[in-house]
PDB file of C-alpha atoms in Angstrom:
ATOM      1  CA  CYS A   1      56.691   7.874  11.504  1.00 53.00           C
ATOM      2  CA  SER A   2      55.134  11.853  12.931  1.00 60.00           C
ATOM      3  CA  SER A   3      53.677  11.931  16.312  1.00 65.00           C
ATOM      4  CA  ASP A   4      50.405  12.888  15.677  1.00 66.00           C
ATOM      5  CA  LEU A   5      50.105   9.863  13.124  1.00 62.00           C
ATOM      6  CA  ILE A   6      51.468   7.360  15.757  1.00 61.00           C
ATOM      7  CA  THR A   7      48.770   9.181  18.186  1.00 68.00           C
ATOM      8  CA  HIS A   8      46.287   8.548  15.840  1.00 61.00           C
ATOM      9  CA  ILE A   9      47.063   4.957  14.999  1.00 63.00           C
ATOM     10  CA  ILE A  10      47.165   4.267  18.631  1.00 64.00           C
ATOM     11  CA  SER A  11      43.355   6.125  19.288  1.00 69.00           C
ATOM     12  CA  SER A  12      42.291   4.217  16.024  1.00 66.00           C
ATOM     13  CA  THR A  13      43.423   1.325  17.519  1.00 65.00           C
ATOM     14  CA  LYS A  14      41.609   1.604  20.734  1.00 65.00           C
ATOM     15  CA  VAL A  15      38.698   2.533  18.958  1.00 67.00           C
ATOM     16  CA  ALA A  16      38.822  -0.646  16.967  1.00 66.00           C
ATOM     17  CA  ARG A  17      39.811  -2.653  20.099  1.00 63.00           C
ATOM     18  CA  LYS A  18      36.476  -1.912  21.617  1.00 69.00           C
ATOM     19  CA  LEU A  19      34.582  -3.307  18.511  1.00 66.00           C
ATOM     20  CA  ILE A  20      36.385  -6.095  18.494  1.00 64.00           C
ATOM     21  CA  GLU A  21      35.450  -7.079  22.666  1.00 67.00           C
ATOM     22  CA  ASN A  22      31.863  -6.456  21.816  1.00 68.00           C
ATOM     23  CA  LYS A  23      31.869  -8.442  18.730  1.00 63.00           C
ATOM     24  CA  ASN A  24      29.985  -5.353  17.023  1.00 63.00           C
ATOM     25  CA  PHE A  25      33.081  -4.336  14.464  1.00 57.00           C
ATOM     26  CA  ASP A  26      33.053  -4.056  10.413  1.00 55.00           C
ATOM     27  CA  LEU A  27      35.970  -6.150   9.455  1.00 54.00           C
ATOM     28  CA  ARG A  28      37.972  -4.081   6.752  1.00 56.00           C
ATOM     29  CA  PHE A  29      41.555  -6.170   7.058  1.00 55.00           C
ATOM     30  CA  ASP A  30      42.482  -8.669   4.325  1.00 60.00           C
ATOM     31  CA  TRP A  31      40.746 -11.874   5.234  1.00 69.00           C
ATOM     32  CA  SER A  32      44.081 -14.266   3.891  1.00 75.00           C
ATOM     33  CA  ILE A  33      45.307 -13.210   7.402  1.00 79.00           C
ATOM     34  CA  PHE A  34      42.861 -15.287   9.481  1.00 77.00           C
ATOM     35  CA  PHE A  35      43.986 -18.059   6.964  1.00 81.00           C
ATOM     36  CA  SER A  36      47.575 -17.685   8.625  1.00 85.00           C
ATOM     37  CA  PHE A  37      45.771 -17.375  12.104  1.00 83.00           C
ATOM     38  CA  ALA A  38      44.468 -20.619  11.664  1.00 83.00           C
ATOM     39  CA  LYS A  39      47.587 -22.274  10.482  1.00 85.00           C
ATOM     40  CA  ALA A  40      49.392 -21.396  13.659  1.00 86.00           C
ATOM     41  CA  ALA A  41      46.781 -22.005  15.600  1.00 83.00           C
ATOM     42  CA  GLN A  42      46.467 -25.566  13.860  1.00 84.00           C
ATOM     43  CA  LEU A  43      50.485 -25.869  14.063  1.00 86.00           C
ATOM     44  CA  SER A  44      50.692 -25.129  17.618  1.00 81.00           C
ATOM     45  CA  ASN A  45      50.611 -27.106  21.211  1.00 76.00           C
ATOM     46  CA  GLY A  46      48.430 -24.575  22.473  1.00 75.00           C
ATOM     47  CA  THR A  47      51.059 -21.880  23.512  1.00 83.00           C
ATOM     48  CA  ILE A  48      51.190 -19.274  20.362  1.00 89.00           C
ATOM     49  CA  GLN A  49      54.171 -16.889  19.711  1.00 92.00           C
ATOM     50  CA  ILE A  50      53.637 -14.270  17.248  1.00 93.00           C
ATOM     51  CA  LEU A  51      56.328 -11.565  15.763  1.00 95.00           C
ATOM     52  CA  ASP A  52      54.123  -8.938  14.313  1.00 94.00           C
ATOM     53  CA  PHE A  53      56.899  -6.637  12.539  1.00 92.00           C
ATOM     54  CA  GLY A  54      55.248  -3.212  12.086  1.00 88.00           C
ATOM     55  CA  GLY A  55      52.371  -4.297  14.451  1.00 85.00           C
ATOM     56  CA  ALA A  56      51.794  -0.380  15.207  1.00 84.00           C
ATOM     57  CA  ALA A  57      49.456  -0.751  18.070  1.00 79.00           C
ATOM     58  CA  GLY A  58      48.436  -4.711  18.191  1.00 80.00           C
ATOM     59  CA  ILE A  59      45.253  -4.537  16.508  1.00 78.00           C
ATOM     60  CA  TYR A  60      45.798  -8.186  15.069  1.00 83.00           C
ATOM     61  CA  PHE A  61      46.358  -8.960  18.349  1.00 84.00           C
ATOM     62  CA  ASP A  62      43.104  -8.248  19.297  1.00 79.00           C
ATOM     63  CA  LEU A  63      41.446  -9.897  16.347  1.00 78.00           C
ATOM     64  CA  PHE A  64      43.538 -13.226  16.856  1.00 80.00           C
ATOM     65  CA  LYS A  65      42.689 -13.195  20.306  1.00 79.00           C
ATOM     66  CA  SER A  66      38.819 -13.295  19.736  1.00 75.00           C
ATOM     67  CA  THR A  67      38.758 -15.647  16.881  1.00 73.00           C
ATOM     68  CA  PHE A  68      41.238 -17.905  18.301  1.00 72.00           C
ATOM     69  CA  GLU A  69      41.679 -19.907  21.627  1.00 70.00           C
ATOM     70  CA  CYS A  70      44.752 -20.764  23.049  1.00 68.00           C
ATOM     71  CA  SER A  71      46.010 -21.434  26.248  1.00 70.00           C
ATOM     72  CA  ARG A  72      48.925 -19.063  25.919  1.00 81.00           C
ATOM     73  CA  LEU A  73      49.395 -16.094  23.557  1.00 85.00           C
ATOM     74  CA  ASN A  74      52.915 -14.340  23.015  1.00 89.00           C
ATOM     75  CA  TRP A  75      52.573 -11.448  20.595  1.00 91.00           C
ATOM     76  CA  VAL A  76      55.489  -9.514  19.732  1.00 94.00           C
ATOM     77  CA  ILE A  77      55.653  -6.205  17.958  1.00 92.00           C
ATOM     78  CA  ILE A  78      58.362  -4.646  16.191  1.00 92.00           C
ATOM     79  CA  GLU A  79      58.030  -1.001  15.373  1.00 89.00           C
ATOM     80  CA  GLY A  80      60.032   2.274  14.988  1.00 85.00           C
ATOM     81  CA  ASN A  81      61.299   3.876  17.552  1.00 85.00           C
ATOM     82  CA  GLU A  82      58.827   7.181  18.438  1.00 84.00           C
ATOM     83  CA  PHE A  83      56.465   4.383  17.787  1.00 80.00           C
ATOM     84  CA  VAL A  84      57.921   2.273  20.937  1.00 85.00           C
ATOM     85  CA  THR A  85      57.416   5.157  23.534  1.00 85.00           C
ATOM     86  CA  LYS A  86      54.349   6.566  22.607  1.00 81.00           C
ATOM     87  CA  LEU A  87      53.254   2.816  23.160  1.00 81.00           C
ATOM     88  CA  SER A  88      55.144   2.929  26.442  1.00 81.00           C
ATOM     89  CA  ASN A  89      52.798   5.581  27.762  1.00 80.00           C
ATOM     90  CA  GLU A  90      49.415   3.150  26.773  1.00 77.00           C
ATOM     91  CA  GLN A  91      48.094   0.305  28.877  1.00 73.00           C
ATOM     92  CA  MET A  92      48.876  -2.570  26.785  1.00 76.00           C
ATOM     93  CA  SER A  93      47.608  -6.305  27.341  1.00 79.00           C
ATOM     94  CA  GLU A  94      50.620  -8.551  29.514  1.00 84.00           C
ATOM     95  CA  ASN A  95      50.522 -10.718  26.224  1.00 87.00           C
ATOM     96  CA  ILE A  96      51.996  -7.738  24.272  1.00 89.00           C
ATOM     97  CA  GLU A  97      55.737  -6.801  24.099  1.00 92.00           C
ATOM     98  CA  VAL A  98      56.834  -4.079  21.946  1.00 91.00           C
ATOM     99  CA  TYR A  99      60.509  -3.864  20.294  1.00 93.00           C
ATOM    100  CA  SER A 100      62.162  -1.562  18.553  1.00 90.00           C
ATOM    101  CA  GLN A 101      64.808  -3.925  17.713  1.00 89.00           C
ATOM    102  CA  LEU A 102      65.329  -7.752  16.423  1.00 89.00           C
ATOM    103  CA  ASN A 103      68.537  -7.857  19.187  1.00 90.00           C
ATOM    104  CA  PRO A 104      66.231  -8.168  22.373  1.00 94.00           C
ATOM    105  CA  VAL A 105      63.587 -10.309  21.259  1.00 94.00           C
ATOM    106  CA  ARG A 106      66.477 -12.782  19.963  1.00 91.00           C
ATOM    107  CA  ASP A 107      67.374 -12.680  23.339  1.00 92.00           C
ATOM    108  CA  LYS A 108      63.839 -13.732  24.743  1.00 93.00           C
ATOM    109  CA  PHE A 109      62.318 -15.866  22.065  1.00 92.00           C
ATOM    110  CA  LYS A 110      64.641 -18.322  19.822  1.00 91.00           C
ATOM    111  CA  THR A 111      61.241 -19.492  17.664  1.00 92.00           C
ATOM    112  CA  PHE A 112      58.078 -17.784  16.703  1.00 94.00           C
ATOM    113  CA  ASP A 113      54.784 -19.574  15.434  1.00 93.00           C
ATOM    114  CA  MET A 114      53.957 -17.142  12.791  1.00 93.00           C
ATOM    115  CA  VAL A 115      55.373 -13.652  11.596  1.00 95.00           C
ATOM    116  CA  ILE A 116      53.524 -10.907  10.255  1.00 94.00           C
ATOM    117  CA  LEU A 117      54.520  -8.574   7.779  1.00 92.00           C
ATOM    118  CA  ASN A 118      51.481  -6.876   6.838  1.00 87.00           C
ATOM    119  CA  SER A 119      52.374  -3.516   4.801  1.00 83.00           C
ATOM    120  CA  VAL A 120      55.554  -2.980   5.956  1.00 86.00           C
ATOM    121  CA  LEU A 121      58.551  -4.314   3.876  1.00 84.00           C
ATOM    122  CA  GLN A 122      57.929  -1.637   1.010  1.00 80.00           C
ATOM    123  CA  TYR A 123      58.580   1.137   4.032  1.00 80.00           C
ATOM    124  CA  LEU A 124      61.953  -0.651   4.996  1.00 82.00           C
ATOM    125  CA  VAL A 125      64.972   0.594   3.863  1.00 82.00           C
ATOM    126  CA  LYS A 126      66.399  -3.591   3.588  1.00 84.00           C
ATOM    127  CA  PRO A 127      63.513  -5.546   3.122  1.00 85.00           C
ATOM    128  CA  LEU A 128      65.559  -8.708   2.041  1.00 86.00           C
ATOM    129  CA  ASP A 129      68.175  -8.032   5.327  1.00 90.00           C
ATOM    130  CA  ILE A 130      64.593  -8.146   7.459  1.00 89.00           C
ATOM    131  CA  ILE A 131      63.198 -11.127   6.188  1.00 91.00           C
ATOM    132  CA  LYS A 132      66.288 -13.205   6.390  1.00 92.00           C
ATOM    133  CA  GLU A 133      66.954 -11.968  10.054  1.00 92.00           C
ATOM    134  CA  ILE A 134      63.030 -13.312  10.507  1.00 92.00           C
ATOM    135  CA  LEU A 135      63.636 -16.328   9.219  1.00 94.00           C
ATOM    136  CA  GLN A 136      66.337 -17.175  11.635  1.00 94.00           C
ATOM    137  CA  PHE A 137      63.351 -17.514  14.331  1.00 95.00           C
ATOM    138  CA  GLN A 138      62.278 -20.601  12.237  1.00 94.00           C
ATOM    139  CA  PRO A 139      58.699 -19.552  11.892  1.00 94.00           C
ATOM    140  CA  LYS A 140      55.971 -22.082  11.252  1.00 93.00           C
ATOM    141  CA  VAL A 141      53.899 -19.569   9.640  1.00 92.00           C
ATOM    142  CA  ILE A 142      55.148 -16.442   7.605  1.00 92.00           C
ATOM    143  CA  HIS A 143      51.836 -13.974   6.570  1.00 90.00           C
ATOM    144  CA  ILE A 144      53.375 -11.632   4.047  1.00 87.00           C
ATOM    145  CA  GLY A 145      50.179  -9.181   3.243  1.00 81.00           C
ATOM    146  CA  LYS A 146      49.686  -5.761   1.139  1.00 69.00           C
ATOM    147  CA  THR A 147      53.177  -5.985  -0.458  1.00 68.00           C
ATOM    148  CA  PRO A 148      53.537  -4.971  -3.943  1.00 63.00           C
ATOM    149  CA  MET A 149      56.026  -8.047  -5.541  1.00 62.00           C
ATOM    150  CA  SER A 150      57.244  -9.354  -8.801  1.00 64.00           C
ATOM    151  CA  LYS A 151      57.262 -12.663  -9.809  1.00 68.00           C
ATOM    152  CA  ASP A 152      59.856 -12.056 -12.388  1.00 72.00           C
ATOM    153  CA  ARG A 153      62.263 -10.047 -11.047  1.00 68.00           C
ATOM    154  CA  LEU A 154      64.128  -8.832  -7.924  1.00 63.00           C
ATOM    155  CA  ILE A 155      62.682  -4.748  -7.645  1.00 61.00           C
ATOM    156  CA  SER A 156      63.765  -2.743  -4.260  1.00 59.00           C
ATOM    157  CA  GLY A 157      63.244   0.113  -3.675  1.00 58.00           C
ATOM    158  CA  LEU A 158      61.810   2.237  -0.884  1.00 57.00           C
ATOM    159  CA  GLN A 159      58.069   3.582  -0.719  1.00 51.00           C
ATOM    160  CA  PHE A 160      57.362   7.185   0.918  1.00 55.00           C
ATOM    161  CA  SER A 161      53.930   7.371   1.916  1.00 50.00           C
ATOM    162  CA  LYS A 162      51.634  10.420   1.074  1.00 46.00           C
ATOM    163  CA  LEU A 163      50.589  11.209   4.571  1.00 39.00           C
ATOM    164  CA  GLU A 164      52.432  14.387   5.089  1.00 40.00           C
ATOM    165  CA  SER A 165      55.491  13.519   7.632  1.00 43.00           C
ATOM    166  CA  HIS A 166      54.986   9.876   7.355  1.00 43.00           C
ATOM    167  CA  GLY A 167      58.029   8.497   6.034  1.00 44.00           C
ATOM    168  CA  PRO A 168      59.514   5.073   6.604  1.00 46.00           C
ATOM    169  CA  CYS A 169      60.548   4.149   9.764  1.00 48.00           C
ATOM    170  CA  HIS A 170      64.271   2.755  10.341  1.00 46.00           C
ATOM    171  CA  ILE A 171      64.510  -0.759  12.099  1.00 45.00           C
ATOM    172  CA  PRO A 172      67.907  -1.068  12.842  1.00 44.00           C
ATOM    173  CA  LEU A 173      68.584  -4.948  12.201  1.00 45.00           C
ATOM    174  CA  ALA A 174      69.760  -7.734  15.234  1.00 46.00           C
ATOM    175  CA  ASN A 175      73.591  -7.509  13.541  1.00 44.00           C
ATOM    176  CA  ASN A 176      73.952  -3.792  13.696  1.00 40.00           C
TER     177      ASN A 176
END
């Protein structure tokens, strides 16, 4: 991902975060994510662990936190190396951890209540391999949103964004 685009996404997330905190925001997100959040909250024991694959700067963390009550929320974001480097300079919630690989995530977390794959699979080189890796965490809820799919046959291709210099981010598999 281009450095300018990452900076823009982080900046936009800061603005959205303030709007969410003040309960003064125009919800432009896919409503289906709230149903997935509700199911994860219902199935949890008060502590919720969420893996947000391709979660950018963590805007879904803010939406979840502002909507659902839980005693403990652990939010793990997997992003590309450049994104993780930029986020390391940002002040994030103590409940958010950001990684560029699945290996350290697997070392620390054995399971997740929910996995979010929102508008990310089409940018990955090997999306089915990523899904297989994620299923090893035995999530109770998997939210796949904004993702083109085919019911009748397996179609796999790499989608390149039309945004200048914003191609797919490489996220290494845990066993590579």
